[in-house]
Tab-separated table of C-alpha atoms in Angstrom:
chain	number	residue	atom	x	y	z
A	90	MET	CA	0.000	0.000	0.000
A	91	LYS	CA	1.272	3.432	-0.984
A	92	ILE	CA	-0.384	6.672	0.133
A	93	GLU	CA	0.447	10.336	0.601
A	94	THR	CA	1.682	10.756	4.177
A	95	SER	CA	-0.569	13.739	4.844
A	96	GLN	CA	-3.590	11.827	3.516
A	97	LEU	CA	-2.877	8.809	5.748
A	98	LEU	CA	-2.425	10.955	8.853
A	99	GLN	CA	-5.643	12.844	8.059
A	100	GLN	CA	-7.637	9.628	7.563
A	101	LEU	CA	-6.334	8.175	10.824
A	102	THR	CA	-6.991	11.433	12.698
A	103	THR	CA	-10.586	11.466	11.440
A	104	GLN	CA	-11.044	7.864	12.557
A	105	VAL	CA	-9.651	8.574	16.044
A	106	LYS	CA	-11.970	11.571	16.417
A	107	SER	CA	-14.959	9.358	15.573
A	108	HIS	CA	-13.782	6.830	18.199
A	109	ILE	CA	-13.683	9.609	20.803
A	110	GLN	CA	-17.213	10.711	19.850
A	111	TYR	CA	-18.485	7.150	20.179
A	112	ALA	CA	-16.848	6.687	23.592
A	113	GLU	CA	-18.342	9.980	24.754
A	114	SER	CA	-21.779	8.774	23.633
A	115	LEU	CA	-21.285	5.622	25.710
A	116	GLU	CA	-20.879	7.743	28.845
A	117	LYS	CA	-24.635	8.414	28.622
A	118	GLN	CA	-25.468	4.680	28.766
A	119	SER	CA	-26.353	2.818	31.961
A	120	GLN	CA	-23.765	0.604	33.679
A	121	LYS	CA	-26.180	-2.285	33.112
A	122	SER	CA	-26.167	-1.852	29.335
A	123	LEU	CA	-22.382	-1.277	29.234
A	124	ASN	CA	-21.784	-4.505	31.184
A	125	ALA	CA	-24.331	-6.650	29.322
A	126	ARG	CA	-22.996	-9.469	27.176
A	127	LEU	CA	-24.518	-11.511	24.357
A	128	THR	CA	-23.271	-14.838	25.740
A	129	PRO	CA	-21.473	-15.802	28.959
A	130	ASP	CA	-18.166	-15.947	27.058
A	131	SER	CA	-18.533	-12.798	24.957
A	132	TRP	CA	-17.313	-9.324	25.835
A	133	SER	CA	-19.485	-6.514	27.122
A	134	VAL	CA	-19.127	-2.975	25.740
A	135	LEU	CA	-16.823	-2.028	28.623
A	136	GLU	CA	-14.714	-5.148	28.086
A	137	CYS	CA	-14.287	-4.207	24.414
A	138	ILE	CA	-13.069	-0.756	25.452
A	139	GLU	CA	-10.879	-2.129	28.270
A	140	HIS	CA	-9.209	-4.429	25.725
A	141	LEU	CA	-8.334	-1.324	23.684
A	142	ASN	CA	-7.036	0.438	26.800
A	143	ARG	CA	-4.649	-2.443	27.428
A	144	TYR	CA	-3.216	-2.130	23.916
A	145	GLY	CA	-3.043	1.653	24.266
A	146	LYS	CA	-1.043	1.229	27.462
A	147	PHE	CA	1.700	-0.469	25.427
A	148	TYR	CA	1.508	1.330	22.080
A	149	LEU	CA	1.097	4.974	23.104
A	150	PRO	CA	4.352	5.187	25.126
A	151	GLU	CA	6.132	3.103	22.463
A	152	ILE	CA	5.007	5.419	19.655
A	153	GLU	CA	5.873	8.521	21.680
A	154	LYS	CA	9.351	7.205	22.488
A	155	ARG	CA	10.043	6.376	18.831
A	156	ILE	CA	8.779	9.725	17.528
A	157	ASN	CA	10.868	11.603	20.116
A	158	SER	CA	14.029	9.664	19.249
A	159	SER	CA	13.525	9.720	15.466
A	160	HIS	CA	16.197	11.473	13.420
A	161	SER	CA	14.436	11.154	10.070
A	162	GLY	CA	12.304	13.951	8.670
A	163	PRO	CA	8.916	13.592	7.017
A	164	GLU	CA	8.523	12.078	3.571
A	165	PRO	CA	5.739	12.837	1.073
A	166	GLN	CA	4.671	9.194	0.714
A	167	PHE	CA	4.161	6.295	3.068
A	168	LYS	CA	4.781	2.804	1.712
A	169	SER	CA	3.510	0.069	3.987
A	170	GLY	CA	5.812	-2.811	4.885
A	171	LEU	CA	4.827	-6.370	4.047
A	172	LEU	CA	4.375	-7.522	7.651
A	173	GLY	CA	2.970	-4.188	8.836
A	174	ASN	CA	0.399	-4.114	6.054
A	175	TYR	CA	-0.609	-7.690	6.851
A	176	PHE	CA	-1.095	-6.873	10.563
A	177	ALA	CA	-2.987	-3.655	9.833
A	178	GLU	CA	-5.264	-5.181	7.184
A	179	SER	CA	-6.010	-8.192	9.397
A	180	MET	CA	-7.437	-5.819	12.018
A	181	LEU	CA	-9.984	-4.241	9.699
A	182	PRO	CA	-13.492	-5.486	10.440
A	183	LYS	CA	-14.867	-7.681	7.654
A	184	ALA	CA	-18.472	-8.102	6.507
A	185	LYS	CA	-18.318	-11.704	7.752
A	186	LEU	CA	-16.992	-11.600	11.304
A	187	ASN	CA	-13.439	-12.914	11.455
A	188	ARG	CA	-12.944	-13.947	15.075
A	189	MET	CA	-9.464	-13.823	16.547
A	190	LYS	CA	-7.996	-15.130	19.781
A	191	THR	CA	-6.513	-12.501	22.057
A	192	PHE	CA	-3.573	-12.863	24.388
A	193	LYS	CA	-4.501	-13.700	27.976
A	194	ASN	CA	-3.090	-10.435	29.380
A	195	MET	CA	-5.162	-8.471	26.864
A	196	ASN	CA	-8.399	-10.346	27.564
A	197	PRO	CA	-10.667	-8.415	29.962
A	198	ILE	CA	-13.428	-11.063	30.131
A	199	HIS	CA	-15.287	-11.005	33.462
A	200	SER	CA	-13.331	-7.983	34.747
A	201	LYS	CA	-15.132	-5.666	37.156
A	202	LEU	CA	-15.421	-2.511	35.060
A	203	ASP	CA	-17.121	0.868	35.359
A	204	GLY	CA	-17.296	4.165	33.484
A	205	SER	CA	-13.661	4.961	34.258
A	206	VAL	CA	-12.780	2.593	31.380
A	207	LEU	CA	-14.381	5.099	28.994
A	208	GLN	CA	-12.514	8.047	30.529
A	209	ILE	CA	-9.192	6.201	30.144
A	210	PHE	CA	-10.035	5.363	26.532
A	211	ILE	CA	-10.947	8.971	25.707
A	212	SER	CA	-7.739	10.175	27.346
A	213	GLN	CA	-5.704	7.637	25.364
A	214	GLN	CA	-7.398	8.656	22.115
A	215	ASN	CA	-6.622	12.318	22.772
A	216	LYS	CA	-2.982	11.282	23.312
A	217	LEU	CA	-3.148	9.353	20.030
A	218	LEU	CA	-4.369	12.518	18.257
A	219	ALA	CA	-1.363	14.411	19.643
A	220	LEU	CA	0.979	11.636	18.468
A	221	LEU	CA	-0.544	11.706	14.977
A	222	ALA	CA	0.142	15.453	14.899
A	223	ASP	CA	3.725	14.888	16.123
A	224	ALA	CA	4.195	12.225	13.438
A	225	GLU	CA	3.942	14.917	10.763
A	226	LYS	CA	7.539	15.864	11.676
A	227	VAL	CA	9.115	12.393	11.253
A	228	SER	CA	9.329	9.660	8.641
A	229	LEU	CA	6.485	7.157	8.894
A	230	ASN	CA	8.700	4.815	6.842
A	231	LYS	CA	12.041	5.020	8.663
A	232	THR	CA	10.760	5.426	12.236
A	233	LYS	CA	10.181	1.904	13.607
A	234	THR	CA	8.266	0.681	16.640
A	235	SER	CA	8.245	-2.556	18.578
A	236	ILE	CA	5.017	-4.526	18.740
A	237	SER	CA	3.258	-5.816	21.845
A	238	ILE	CA	4.006	-9.495	21.208
A	239	SER	CA	7.761	-9.175	20.537
A	240	ASN	CA	10.518	-6.587	20.823
A	241	LEU	CA	12.281	-8.389	17.980
A	242	ILE	CA	9.662	-7.438	15.392
A	243	LYS	CA	9.640	-3.789	14.329
A	244	LEU	CA	6.995	-2.103	12.193
A	245	LYS	CA	7.099	1.168	10.340
A	246	LEU	CA	5.441	3.920	12.376
A	247	GLY	CA	2.748	4.347	9.713
A	248	ASP	CA	1.853	0.655	9.947
A	249	THR	CA	1.810	0.791	13.747
A	250	PHE	CA	-0.657	3.689	13.636
A	251	ARG	CA	-2.784	1.790	11.108
A	252	PHE	CA	-2.718	-1.409	13.182
A	253	LEU	CA	-3.643	0.368	16.414
A	254	ILE	CA	-6.431	2.504	14.945
A	255	TYR	CA	-7.885	-0.308	12.810
A	256	HIS	CA	-7.826	-2.528	15.907
A	257	ASN	CA	-9.740	0.186	17.771
A	258	GLU	CA	-12.267	0.329	14.920
A	259	ARG	CA	-12.726	-3.437	15.027
A	260	HIS	CA	-13.638	-3.455	18.718
A	261	ILE	CA	-15.721	-0.300	18.583
A	262	GLN	CA	-17.851	-2.011	15.948
A	263	GLN	CA	-18.014	-5.043	18.249
A	264	ALA	CA	-19.175	-2.796	21.114
A	265	GLN	CA	-21.816	-1.247	18.830
A	266	ARG	CA	-23.145	-4.722	17.942
A	267	VAL	CA	-23.321	-5.706	21.624
A	268	LEU	CA	-25.234	-2.518	22.500
A	269	GLN	CA	-27.653	-2.919	19.562
A	270	THR	CA	-28.254	-6.618	20.175
A	271	THR	CA	-28.736	-6.448	23.940
A	272	GLY	CA	-30.977	-3.399	23.506
A	273	LEU	CA	-30.782	-2.388	27.172
């Protein structure tokens, strides 16, 4: 995948802003509806958001550290890496639900959660907006980040942003389905 850097950053910024708006709308919902689940083994709305918070806890400091230590200036185009593009594209929600296993430490099932989960998520998304703005000053191609499953694998910063934001989109859509289906 090849795209103008400014276009990619703008698309991702728009997506993050919509995630913030959705999370803010959830703050108006009852705790009962936010904790409802479709089946005993499925995630509630708050568990979907908590899962994202756990990933944000790793990726936001990692991205910030890499942007701050980057010595490469911006480039007009971003060209996705093979592995990075695969990871990012695999996170995009599909028409037919493609279920994935999550790592145990990232699985919030049956956690005791309240509205603070939403406040943490909104705070993290605002941090992500600031990092997207900071990324305008560095190369999305040459700046590399570690990933949560291994320090040995590095992705281009542009792919890391795509992975993280597409992953957020995937679970926000999951939360929307839970809320619509439970109808509480």
